[in-house]
Amino acid sequence: MTSSDLNYLTVALPKGKLFAPSAKMLADIGYTAEGLSEKSRKLVITNEEEKIRFIITKTADLPTYVEYGAADVGIIGKDVLLEEGKDVYELLDLKFGFCRLMVAVPQALQQEKLSDYAHMRVATKYPRVAERFFSSMGIQMEIIKLNGSIELAPMVGLAEMIVDIVETGRTLKENQLIEVAQIHPATARFIANRVSFKMKFDRINRMVEDLKTLMEGGVNGENSSC
Ligand code: PRP
């Protein structure tokens, strides 16, 4: 099974916070499959009637599946696209999953300006984003890649600061961290493989148009965060 089968459209959905709103949005325009659930142990779920396959991937891996054509299209956060830098078409801002990439520090370590943090350690799930951001400011930092619970790092002395996404701000607050710089806002994006977009243009384009119509009609209506 590969997405090169022209009869099928393979849609990648990420595990995690974007899964439910993404699956709902696609279901609202008629793209769904029986048993499609984040909890499913089955990672490929097919709707034979509609010739749609859903694959469920780890969030950070989703752009890779789309870049290589293992999936024709997918839904993923802009934060992940910025970090992974994969060669995919970003077709639509789906305007849910609102969050922002930012820099935060423990209150006690707050400095006057960003350059005062030079050479400190930054813990992050987004090492490329962090590197690019600090380099663009002419600041050299030591970047430490982690896979989650980033806010823990400054609390136990692994790093002085973090680069992470913030949604409600609750995690920062509960760990006495304050935001000192914004890097980029992020929302969910509808992406496509470059070859699939040409080979399956009618189907993918119809999906984009249906998603746009849905958003205009406010059917999705939920400002869910990422
Ligand atoms: C994300 C992010 C923050 C938190 C922000 O983590 O890395 O920790 O959500 O949300 P808030 O501003 O609403 O508090 P996630 O829950 O994805 O888990 P992780 O830390 O294991 O990556």
CSV table of C-alpha atoms and ligand atoms in Angstrom, one decimal:
chain,number,residue,atom,x,y,z
A,1,MET,CA,0.0,0.0,0.0
A,2,THR,CA,1.4,3.4,-1.0
A,3,SER,CA,-0.3,6.6,-1.8
A,4,SER,CA,0.8,6.2,-5.4
A,5,ASP,CA,-2.4,4.1,-5.9
A,6,LEU,CA,-4.4,6.7,-7.8
A,7,ASN,CA,-7.7,5.2,-6.7
A,8,TYR,CA,-7.1,6.1,-3.0
A,9,LEU,CA,-6.4,9.3,-1.2
A,10,THR,CA,-4.2,8.9,1.9
A,11,VAL,CA,-4.8,11.4,4.6
A,12,ALA,CA,-2.3,11.7,7.5
A,13,LEU,CA,-3.6,12.8,10.9
A,14,PRO,CA,-1.3,13.5,13.9
A,15,LYS,CA,-1.7,11.9,17.3
A,16,GLY,CA,-2.2,14.4,20.1
A,17,LYS,CA,-4.2,17.7,20.5
A,18,LEU,CA,-4.8,18.3,16.8
A,19,PHE,CA,-6.3,14.8,16.1
A,20,ALA,CA,-9.8,15.4,17.3
A,21,PRO,CA,-10.4,18.8,15.7
A,22,SER,CA,-8.7,17.6,12.5
A,23,ALA,CA,-10.8,14.4,12.3
A,24,LYS,CA,-14.0,16.4,13.0
A,25,MET,CA,-13.2,19.0,10.4
A,26,LEU,CA,-12.6,16.3,7.7
A,27,ALA,CA,-15.8,14.4,8.8
A,28,ASP,CA,-17.7,17.7,8.4
A,29,ILE,CA,-16.8,17.7,4.7
A,30,GLY,CA,-17.5,14.0,4.3
A,31,TYR,CA,-14.1,12.5,4.8
A,32,THR,CA,-14.2,9.9,7.5
A,33,ALA,CA,-13.8,6.1,8.1
A,34,GLU,CA,-15.4,3.7,10.5
A,35,GLY,CA,-13.1,3.2,13.6
A,36,LEU,CA,-11.1,6.4,13.0
A,37,SER,CA,-9.9,7.2,16.5
A,38,GLU,CA,-6.7,8.4,18.1
A,39,LYS,CA,-7.1,5.5,20.5
A,40,SER,CA,-7.2,3.0,17.7
A,41,ARG,CA,-4.2,0.5,17.7
A,42,LYS,CA,-4.9,0.2,14.0
A,43,LEU,CA,-2.8,2.8,12.3
A,44,VAL,CA,-4.3,2.6,8.8
A,45,ILE,CA,-8.0,3.0,8.6
A,46,THR,CA,-9.7,2.7,5.2
A,47,ASN,CA,-13.0,3.8,3.9
A,48,GLU,CA,-13.3,1.5,0.9
A,49,GLU,CA,-16.5,3.1,-0.4
A,50,GLU,CA,-15.0,6.6,-0.6
A,51,LYS,CA,-11.5,5.3,-1.4
A,52,ILE,CA,-9.9,7.2,1.5
A,53,ARG,CA,-7.2,5.9,3.8
A,54,PHE,CA,-6.3,7.6,7.1
A,55,ILE,CA,-2.9,7.1,8.7
A,56,ILE,CA,-2.2,8.2,12.2
A,57,THR,CA,1.3,9.4,12.8
A,58,LYS,CA,3.5,10.8,15.6
A,59,THR,CA,3.1,14.6,15.3
A,60,ALA,CA,6.8,15.3,14.4
A,61,ASP,CA,6.8,12.6,11.8
A,62,LEU,CA,3.7,13.7,9.9
A,63,PRO,CA,5.5,16.1,7.4
A,64,THR,CA,7.9,13.3,6.6
A,65,TYR,CA,5.1,10.9,5.5
A,66,VAL,CA,3.7,13.7,3.3
A,67,GLU,CA,7.0,14.7,1.9
A,68,TYR,CA,7.8,11.2,0.8
A,69,GLY,CA,4.3,10.6,-0.6
A,70,ALA,CA,3.4,7.9,1.9
A,71,ALA,CA,0.4,10.2,2.6
A,72,ASP,CA,-1.1,12.5,-0.1
A,73,VAL,CA,-2.3,15.1,2.3
A,74,GLY,CA,-2.2,15.8,6.1
A,75,ILE,CA,-3.0,18.2,8.9
A,76,ILE,CA,-0.3,19.5,11.1
A,77,GLY,CA,0.7,22.5,13.2
A,78,LYS,CA,2.7,25.3,11.7
A,79,ASP,CA,5.2,24.9,14.6
A,80,VAL,CA,6.0,21.4,13.4
A,81,LEU,CA,6.3,22.6,9.8
A,82,LEU,CA,8.8,25.3,10.9
A,83,GLU,CA,10.8,22.8,12.8
A,84,GLU,CA,10.8,19.9,10.3
A,85,GLY,CA,11.3,22.1,7.2
A,86,LYS,CA,10.0,19.4,4.9
A,87,ASP,CA,9.3,20.0,1.2
A,88,VAL,CA,5.5,19.9,1.1
A,89,TYR,CA,2.8,22.2,-0.1
A,90,GLU,CA,1.1,24.2,2.6
A,91,LEU,CA,-2.4,24.6,1.0
A,92,LEU,CA,-4.5,26.1,3.8
A,93,ASP,CA,-4.5,27.7,7.2
A,94,LEU,CA,-7.2,25.8,9.0
A,95,LYS,CA,-7.4,28.5,11.7
A,96,PHE,CA,-7.6,26.1,14.7
A,97,GLY,CA,-4.9,24.9,17.0
A,98,PHE,CA,-3.9,28.4,17.9
A,99,CYS,CA,-0.7,28.7,19.8
A,100,ARG,CA,2.7,30.4,19.6
A,101,LEU,CA,6.3,29.5,19.7
A,102,MET,CA,8.1,31.5,22.4
A,103,VAL,CA,11.0,31.9,24.7
A,104,ALA,CA,10.4,31.6,28.5
A,105,VAL,CA,12.6,31.8,31.6
A,106,PRO,CA,12.1,31.3,35.3
A,107,GLN,CA,10.9,34.6,36.9
A,108,ALA,CA,14.0,34.7,39.0
A,109,LEU,CA,16.3,34.6,36.0
A,110,GLN,CA,14.6,37.4,34.0
A,111,GLN,CA,17.0,39.8,32.4
A,112,GLU,CA,16.5,43.2,30.8
A,113,LYS,CA,17.2,42.1,27.2
A,114,LEU,CA,17.4,38.9,25.2
A,115,SER,CA,21.1,39.3,24.6
A,116,ASP,CA,21.7,39.1,28.4
A,117,TYR,CA,20.9,35.4,28.1
A,118,ALA,CA,23.7,34.8,25.6
A,119,HIS,CA,25.5,31.4,26.0
A,120,MET,CA,22.9,30.1,28.4
A,121,ARG,CA,21.2,26.7,27.8
A,122,VAL,CA,17.9,26.5,26.1
A,123,ALA,CA,15.8,23.3,26.4
A,124,THR,CA,13.3,22.7,23.5
A,125,LYS,CA,11.4,20.3,21.3
A,126,TYR,CA,12.2,22.8,18.5
A,127,PRO,CA,16.0,22.9,18.2
A,128,ARG,CA,16.0,24.2,14.6
A,129,VAL,CA,13.5,26.9,15.3
A,130,ALA,CA,15.4,27.9,18.4
A,131,GLU,CA,18.8,28.0,16.6
A,132,ARG,CA,17.4,30.1,13.8
A,133,PHE,CA,15.7,32.5,16.2
A,134,PHE,CA,18.7,33.2,18.3
A,135,SER,CA,21.1,33.3,15.3
A,136,SER,CA,18.8,35.9,13.7
A,137,MET,CA,19.3,38.0,16.8
A,138,GLY,CA,23.0,37.5,16.8
A,139,ILE,CA,22.9,35.6,20.1
A,140,GLN,CA,24.7,32.3,20.6
A,141,MET,CA,23.0,29.7,22.8
A,142,GLU,CA,23.5,26.1,23.8
A,143,ILE,CA,20.5,24.2,22.6
A,144,ILE,CA,19.4,21.1,24.4
A,145,LYS,CA,16.9,18.9,22.5
A,146,LEU,CA,14.1,17.3,24.6
A,147,ASN,CA,11.0,15.4,23.6
A,148,GLY,CA,8.4,16.8,26.0
A,149,SER,CA,7.7,18.3,29.5
A,150,ILE,CA,10.1,21.1,28.5
A,151,GLU,CA,9.1,23.3,31.4
A,152,LEU,CA,10.8,20.8,33.7
A,153,ALA,CA,14.2,21.6,32.4
A,154,PRO,CA,14.8,25.1,34.1
A,155,MET,CA,13.2,23.8,37.3
A,156,VAL,CA,15.8,21.2,37.8
A,157,GLY,CA,18.8,23.1,36.4
A,158,LEU,CA,19.1,21.3,33.0
A,159,ALA,CA,18.7,24.6,31.2
A,160,GLU,CA,18.2,28.3,32.0
A,161,MET,CA,15.4,28.9,29.5
A,162,ILE,CA,13.0,27.1,27.1
A,163,VAL,CA,11.7,27.5,23.6
A,164,ASP,CA,8.3,25.9,23.4
A,165,ILE,CA,4.7,26.4,22.3
A,166,VAL,CA,2.3,28.1,24.6
A,167,GLU,CA,-1.5,27.9,24.3
A,168,THR,CA,-3.4,28.9,27.4
A,169,GLY,CA,-0.2,29.9,29.3
A,170,ARG,CA,-1.2,27.6,32.2
A,171,THR,CA,1.9,25.4,32.1
A,172,LEU,CA,4.2,28.4,32.2
A,173,LYS,CA,2.2,29.9,35.1
A,174,GLU,CA,2.2,26.7,37.1
A,175,ASN,CA,5.9,26.4,36.7
A,176,GLN,CA,6.8,30.0,37.5
A,177,LEU,CA,8.0,30.7,34.0
A,178,ILE,CA,7.5,33.9,32.1
A,179,GLU,CA,7.5,34.6,28.4
A,180,VAL,CA,10.3,36.9,27.3
A,181,ALA,CA,10.1,36.7,23.5
A,182,GLN,CA,7.6,35.5,20.8
A,183,ILE,CA,9.0,33.6,17.9
A,184,HIS,CA,6.1,32.7,15.6
A,185,PRO,CA,2.3,32.2,15.9
A,186,ALA,CA,1.0,28.8,14.8
A,187,THR,CA,-2.2,27.1,13.7
A,188,ALA,CA,-3.1,23.9,12.0
A,189,ARG,CA,-2.3,23.7,8.3
A,190,PHE,CA,-3.6,21.4,5.5
A,191,ILE,CA,-0.5,20.2,3.6
A,192,ALA,CA,0.0,18.0,0.5
A,193,ASN,CA,2.7,16.0,-1.2
A,194,ARG,CA,4.0,17.8,-4.3
A,195,VAL,CA,3.5,14.9,-6.7
A,196,SER,CA,0.1,13.9,-5.2
A,197,PHE,CA,-1.1,17.5,-5.7
A,198,LYS,CA,-0.5,17.2,-9.4
A,199,MET,CA,-1.6,13.5,-9.8
A,200,LYS,CA,-4.7,13.8,-7.6
A,201,PHE,CA,-5.4,17.5,-8.2
A,202,ASP,CA,-9.1,17.3,-8.6
A,203,ARG,CA,-9.6,15.4,-5.3
A,204,ILE,CA,-7.2,17.4,-3.3
A,205,ASN,CA,-8.4,20.7,-4.7
A,206,ARG,CA,-12.0,19.8,-3.9
A,207,MET,CA,-11.0,19.0,-0.4
A,208,VAL,CA,-9.3,22.4,-0.1
A,209,GLU,CA,-12.4,24.2,-1.5
A,210,ASP,CA,-14.7,22.2,0.8
A,211,LEU,CA,-12.6,23.1,3.8
A,212,LYS,CA,-12.7,26.8,2.8
A,213,THR,CA,-16.4,26.7,2.5
A,214,LEU,CA,-16.7,25.0,5.9
A,215,MET,CA,-14.5,27.6,7.5
A,216,GLU,CA,-16.5,30.4,5.9
A,217,GLY,CA,-19.7,29.0,7.1
A,218,GLY,CA,-18.2,28.7,10.5
A,219,VAL,CA,-19.3,25.1,10.8
A,220,ASN,CA,-16.1,24.1,12.5
A,221,GLY,CA,-16.7,27.0,14.9
A,222,GLU,CA,-14.2,25.8,17.6
A,223,ASN,CA,-11.2,27.9,18.4
A,224,SER,CA,-9.5,24.9,19.8
A,225,SER,CA,-5.8,25.2,20.6
A,226,CYS,CA,-3.0,23.0,19.4
B,1,PRP,C1,2.5,21.6,25.1
B,1,PRP,C2,3.7,22.5,25.3
B,1,PRP,C3,3.5,23.0,26.7
B,1,PRP,C4,2.0,23.0,26.8
B,1,PRP,C5,1.4,24.4,26.7
B,1,PRP,O1,2.9,20.4,25.7
B,1,PRP,O2,4.9,21.8,25.1
B,1,PRP,O3,4.1,22.2,27.6
B,1,PRP,O4,1.4,22.2,25.8
B,1,PRP,O5,0.1,24.5,26.9
B,1,PRP,P1,-0.6,25.6,27.8
B,1,PRP,O6,0.0,26.9,27.5
B,1,PRP,O7,-2.1,25.5,27.5
B,1,PRP,O8,-0.3,25.2,29.2
B,1,PRP,P2,2.1,19.0,25.5
B,1,PRP,O9,0.8,19.0,26.3
B,1,PRP,O10,1.8,18.8,24.0
B,1,PRP,O11,3.0,17.9,26.0
B,1,PRP,P3,4.6,17.7,26.1
B,1,PRP,O12,5.1,18.7,27.1
B,1,PRP,O13,4.8,16.3,26.5
B,1,PRP,O14,5.1,18.0,24.8
